[in-house]
Coordinates of N, CA and C and ligand atoms in Angstrom, one line a residue:
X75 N 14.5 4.0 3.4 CA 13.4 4.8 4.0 C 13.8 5.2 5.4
X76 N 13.5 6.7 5.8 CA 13.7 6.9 7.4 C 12.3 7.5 7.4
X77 N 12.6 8.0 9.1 CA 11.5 8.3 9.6 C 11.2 9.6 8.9
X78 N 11.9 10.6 8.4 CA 11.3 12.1 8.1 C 10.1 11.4 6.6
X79 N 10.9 10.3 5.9 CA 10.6 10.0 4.7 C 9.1 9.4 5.0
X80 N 8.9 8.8 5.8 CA 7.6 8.5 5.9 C 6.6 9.1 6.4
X81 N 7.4 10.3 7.1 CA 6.4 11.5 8.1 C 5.6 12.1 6.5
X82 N 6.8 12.3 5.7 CA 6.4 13.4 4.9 C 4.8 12.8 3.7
X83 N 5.4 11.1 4.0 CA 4.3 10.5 2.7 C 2.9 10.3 3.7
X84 N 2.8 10.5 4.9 CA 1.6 10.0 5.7 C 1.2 11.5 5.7
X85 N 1.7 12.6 5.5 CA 1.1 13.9 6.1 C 1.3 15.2 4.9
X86 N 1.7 14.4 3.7 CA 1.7 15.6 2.9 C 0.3 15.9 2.1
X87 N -0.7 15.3 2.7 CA -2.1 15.4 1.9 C -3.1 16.0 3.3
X88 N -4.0 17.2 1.9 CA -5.3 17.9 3.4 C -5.6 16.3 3.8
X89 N -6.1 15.1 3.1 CA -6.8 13.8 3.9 C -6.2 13.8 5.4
X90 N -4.8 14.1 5.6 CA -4.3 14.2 7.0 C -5.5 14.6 8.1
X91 N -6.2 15.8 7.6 CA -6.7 16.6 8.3 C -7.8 16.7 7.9
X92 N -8.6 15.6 7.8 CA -9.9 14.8 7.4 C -10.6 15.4 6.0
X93 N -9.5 16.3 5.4 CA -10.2 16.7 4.1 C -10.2 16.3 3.1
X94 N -10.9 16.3 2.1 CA -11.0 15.7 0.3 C -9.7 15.0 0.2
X95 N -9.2 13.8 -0.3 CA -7.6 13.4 -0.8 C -7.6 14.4 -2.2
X96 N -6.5 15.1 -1.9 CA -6.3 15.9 -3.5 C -5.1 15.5 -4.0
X97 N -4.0 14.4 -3.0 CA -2.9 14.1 -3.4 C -2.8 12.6 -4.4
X98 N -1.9 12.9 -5.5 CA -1.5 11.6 -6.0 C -0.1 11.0 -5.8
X99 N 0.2 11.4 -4.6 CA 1.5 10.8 -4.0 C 1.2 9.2 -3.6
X100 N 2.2 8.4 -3.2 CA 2.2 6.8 -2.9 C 1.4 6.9 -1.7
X101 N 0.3 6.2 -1.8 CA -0.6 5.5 -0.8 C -2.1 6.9 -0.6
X102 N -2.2 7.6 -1.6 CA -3.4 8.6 -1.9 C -3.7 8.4 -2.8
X103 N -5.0 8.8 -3.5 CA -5.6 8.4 -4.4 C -5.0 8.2 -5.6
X104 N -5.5 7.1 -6.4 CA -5.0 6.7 -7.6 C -5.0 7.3 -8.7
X105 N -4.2 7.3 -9.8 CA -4.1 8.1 -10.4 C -4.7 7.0 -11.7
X106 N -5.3 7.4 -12.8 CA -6.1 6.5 -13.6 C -4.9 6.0 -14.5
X107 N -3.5 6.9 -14.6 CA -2.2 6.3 -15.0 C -1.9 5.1 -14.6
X108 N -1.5 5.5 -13.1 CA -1.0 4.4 -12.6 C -1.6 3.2 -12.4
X109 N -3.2 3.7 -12.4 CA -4.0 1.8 -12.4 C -3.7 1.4 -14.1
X110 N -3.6 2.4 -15.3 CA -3.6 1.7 -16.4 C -2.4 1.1 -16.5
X111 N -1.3 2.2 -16.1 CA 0.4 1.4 -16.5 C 0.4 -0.1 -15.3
X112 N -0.1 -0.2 -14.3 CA -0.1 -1.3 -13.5 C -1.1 -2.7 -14.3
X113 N -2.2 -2.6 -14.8 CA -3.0 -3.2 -15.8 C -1.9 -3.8 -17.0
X114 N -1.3 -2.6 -17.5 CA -0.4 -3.0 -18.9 C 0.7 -3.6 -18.9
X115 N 1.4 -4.1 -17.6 CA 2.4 -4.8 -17.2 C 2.0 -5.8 -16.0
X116 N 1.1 -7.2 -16.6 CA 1.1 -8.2 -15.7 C 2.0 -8.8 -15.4
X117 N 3.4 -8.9 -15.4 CA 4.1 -9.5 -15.1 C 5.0 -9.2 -13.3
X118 N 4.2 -7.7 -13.1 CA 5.1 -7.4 -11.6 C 3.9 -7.6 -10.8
X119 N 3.0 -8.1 -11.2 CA 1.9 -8.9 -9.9 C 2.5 -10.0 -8.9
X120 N 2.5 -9.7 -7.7 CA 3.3 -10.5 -6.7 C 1.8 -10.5 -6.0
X121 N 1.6 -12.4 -5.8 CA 1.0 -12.6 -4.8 C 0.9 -12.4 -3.3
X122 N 0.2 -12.8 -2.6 CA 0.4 -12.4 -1.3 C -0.7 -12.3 -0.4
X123 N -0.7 -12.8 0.9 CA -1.3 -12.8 2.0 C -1.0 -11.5 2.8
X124 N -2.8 -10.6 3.4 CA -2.7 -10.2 4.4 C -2.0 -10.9 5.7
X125 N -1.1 -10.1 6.3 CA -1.1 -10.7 7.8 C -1.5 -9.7 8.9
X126 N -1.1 -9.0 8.9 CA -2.3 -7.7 9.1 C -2.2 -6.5 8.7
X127 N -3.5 -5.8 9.2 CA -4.6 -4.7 8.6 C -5.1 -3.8 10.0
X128 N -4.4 -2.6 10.1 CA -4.7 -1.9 10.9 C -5.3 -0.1 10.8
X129 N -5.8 0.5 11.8 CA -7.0 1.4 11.0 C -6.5 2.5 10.6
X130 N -5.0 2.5 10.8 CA -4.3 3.6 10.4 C -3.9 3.8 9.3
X131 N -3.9 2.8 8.6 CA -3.8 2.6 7.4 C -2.5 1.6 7.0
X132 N -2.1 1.4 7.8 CA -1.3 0.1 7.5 C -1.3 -1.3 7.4
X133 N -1.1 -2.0 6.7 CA -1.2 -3.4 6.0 C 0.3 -3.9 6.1
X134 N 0.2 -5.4 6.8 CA 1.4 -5.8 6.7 C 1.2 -7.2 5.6
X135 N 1.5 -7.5 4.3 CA 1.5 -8.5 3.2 C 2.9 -9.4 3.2
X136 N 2.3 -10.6 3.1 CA 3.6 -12.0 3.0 C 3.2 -11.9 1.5
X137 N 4.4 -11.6 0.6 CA 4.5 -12.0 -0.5 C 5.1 -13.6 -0.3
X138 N 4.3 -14.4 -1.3 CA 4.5 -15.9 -1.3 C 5.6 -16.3 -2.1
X139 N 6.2 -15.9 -3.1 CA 6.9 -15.8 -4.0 C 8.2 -15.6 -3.2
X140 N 8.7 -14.7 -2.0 CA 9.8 -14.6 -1.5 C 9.7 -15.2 0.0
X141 N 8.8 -14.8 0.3 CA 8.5 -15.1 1.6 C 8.6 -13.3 2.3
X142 N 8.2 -12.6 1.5 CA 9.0 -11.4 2.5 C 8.1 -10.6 2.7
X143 N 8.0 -10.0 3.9 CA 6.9 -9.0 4.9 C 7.2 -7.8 3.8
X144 N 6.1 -7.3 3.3 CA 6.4 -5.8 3.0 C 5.3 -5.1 4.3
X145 N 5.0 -3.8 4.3 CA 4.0 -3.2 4.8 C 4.1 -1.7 4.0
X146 N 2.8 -1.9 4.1 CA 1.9 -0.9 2.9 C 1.4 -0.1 3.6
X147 N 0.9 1.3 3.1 CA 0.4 2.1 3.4 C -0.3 2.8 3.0
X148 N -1.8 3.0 2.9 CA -2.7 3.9 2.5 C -3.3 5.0 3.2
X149 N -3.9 5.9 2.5 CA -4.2 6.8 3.4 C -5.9 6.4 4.1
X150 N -6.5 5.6 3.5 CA -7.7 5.2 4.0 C -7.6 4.0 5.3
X151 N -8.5 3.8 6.1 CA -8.5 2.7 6.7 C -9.2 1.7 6.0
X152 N -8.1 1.1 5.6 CA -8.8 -0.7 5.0 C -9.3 -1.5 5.8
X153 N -9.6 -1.3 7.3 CA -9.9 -3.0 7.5 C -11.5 -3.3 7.0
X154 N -12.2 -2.1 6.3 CA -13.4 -3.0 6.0 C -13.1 -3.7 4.4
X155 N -12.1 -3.3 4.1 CA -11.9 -3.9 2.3 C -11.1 -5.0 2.3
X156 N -9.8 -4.9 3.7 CA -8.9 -6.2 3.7 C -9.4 -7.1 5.3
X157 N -8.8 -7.8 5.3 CA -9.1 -8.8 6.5 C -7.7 -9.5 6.6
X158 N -7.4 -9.9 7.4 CA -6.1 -11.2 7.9 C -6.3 -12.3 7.5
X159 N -5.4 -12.7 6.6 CA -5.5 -14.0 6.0 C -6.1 -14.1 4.6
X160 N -6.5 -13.0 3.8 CA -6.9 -13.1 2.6 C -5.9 -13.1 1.1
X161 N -6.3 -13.4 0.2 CA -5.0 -13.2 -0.8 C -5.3 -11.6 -1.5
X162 N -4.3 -11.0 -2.0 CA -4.3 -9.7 -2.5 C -2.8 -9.9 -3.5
X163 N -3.2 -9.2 -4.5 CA -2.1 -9.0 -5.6 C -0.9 -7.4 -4.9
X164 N 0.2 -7.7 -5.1 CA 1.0 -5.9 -5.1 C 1.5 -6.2 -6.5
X165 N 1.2 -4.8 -7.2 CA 2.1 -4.6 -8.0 C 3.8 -4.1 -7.7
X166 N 4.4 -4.6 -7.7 CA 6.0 -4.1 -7.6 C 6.5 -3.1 -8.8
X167 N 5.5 -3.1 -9.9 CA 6.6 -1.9 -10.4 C 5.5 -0.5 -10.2
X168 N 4.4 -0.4 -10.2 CA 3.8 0.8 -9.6 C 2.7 0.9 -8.5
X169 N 3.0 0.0 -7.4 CA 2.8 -0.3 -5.9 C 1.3 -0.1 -5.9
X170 N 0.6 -1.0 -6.5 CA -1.3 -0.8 -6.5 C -1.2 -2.2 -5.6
X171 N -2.4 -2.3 -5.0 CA -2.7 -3.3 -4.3 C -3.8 -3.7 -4.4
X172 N -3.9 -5.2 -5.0 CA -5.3 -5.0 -5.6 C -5.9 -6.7 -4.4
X173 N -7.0 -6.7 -4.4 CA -8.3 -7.1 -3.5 C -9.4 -7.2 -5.0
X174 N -9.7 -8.6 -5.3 CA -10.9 -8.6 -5.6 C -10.7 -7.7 -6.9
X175 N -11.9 -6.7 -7.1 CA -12.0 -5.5 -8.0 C -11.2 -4.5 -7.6
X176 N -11.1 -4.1 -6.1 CA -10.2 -2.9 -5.8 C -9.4 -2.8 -5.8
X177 N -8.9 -1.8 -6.4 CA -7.0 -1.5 -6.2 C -6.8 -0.1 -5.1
X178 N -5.7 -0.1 -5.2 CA -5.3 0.9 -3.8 C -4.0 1.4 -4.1
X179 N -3.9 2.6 -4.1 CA -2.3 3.4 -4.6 C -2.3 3.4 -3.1
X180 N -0.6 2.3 -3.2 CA -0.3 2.1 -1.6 C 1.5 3.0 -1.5
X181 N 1.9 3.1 -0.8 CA 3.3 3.2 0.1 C 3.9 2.0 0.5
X182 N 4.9 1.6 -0.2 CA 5.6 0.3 0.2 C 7.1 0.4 0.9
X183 N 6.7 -0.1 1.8 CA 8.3 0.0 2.5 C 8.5 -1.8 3.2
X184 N 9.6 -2.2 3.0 CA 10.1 -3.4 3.2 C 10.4 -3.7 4.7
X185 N 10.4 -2.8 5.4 CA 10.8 -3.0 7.3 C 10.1 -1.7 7.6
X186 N 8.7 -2.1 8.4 CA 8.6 -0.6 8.8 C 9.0 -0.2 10.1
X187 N 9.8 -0.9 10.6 CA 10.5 -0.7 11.9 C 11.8 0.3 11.6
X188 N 12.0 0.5 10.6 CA 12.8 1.5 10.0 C 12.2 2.5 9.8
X189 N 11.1 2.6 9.6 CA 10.2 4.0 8.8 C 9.9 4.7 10.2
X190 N 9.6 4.3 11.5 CA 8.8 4.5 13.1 C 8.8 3.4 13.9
X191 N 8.1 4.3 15.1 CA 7.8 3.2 15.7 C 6.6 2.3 15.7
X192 N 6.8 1.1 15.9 CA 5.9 0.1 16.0 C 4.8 -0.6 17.1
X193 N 3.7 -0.8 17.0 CA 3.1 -1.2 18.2 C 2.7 -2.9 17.9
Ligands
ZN331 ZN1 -4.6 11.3 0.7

């Protein structure tokens, strides 16, 4: 992942610009495919703790199974759905993030110190 590559997934939807999500790109609204193909393959459920949840829409998750930081990205601000320190499922073969009943078509990148800058 570079930086153009994540400019393009954070800004190629109107939601950018406070309008309706009309996109079904990674981390905009879900597509009823991708919650069923993610449902029909329980086997790429990777556990995982929040470690944090910021209003920009990024999420940083400890998968427990590797130990390894991913950081997610949605176009919504989660912190009223996730919190720090909670458990949450990722799918790894079609990147939903699921909470509880919620799922979330997220953007997964493995270092996002690679993708931008970091605060
Ligand atoms: Zn969107």
């Amino acid at each position: 992942m570079n930086i153009d590559k994540t400019a393009n997934i954070v800004s190629e939807c109107a939601c950018a610009l406070g309008e309706p999500c009309s996109s079904y790109a990674a981390g905009h609204s879900m597509h009823f495919l991708q919650q069923r193909l993610a449902s029909a393959t329980p086997s790429k459920w990777r556990d995982g703790i929040v470690e944090r949840i910021e209003a920009d829409g990024w999420t940083a998750v400890r998968l427990l199974e590797t130990d390894e930081r991913v950081w997610l990205w949605n176009h919504a601000d989660l912190t009223s759905a996730l919190q720090p320190a909670e458990p949450v499922t990722l799918h790894v073969g079609y990147d939903v993030l699921a909470h509880g009943d919620a799922r979330f078509n997220v953007a997964v990148l493995q270092d996002r110190a690679s993708a931008g800058p970091t605060r």
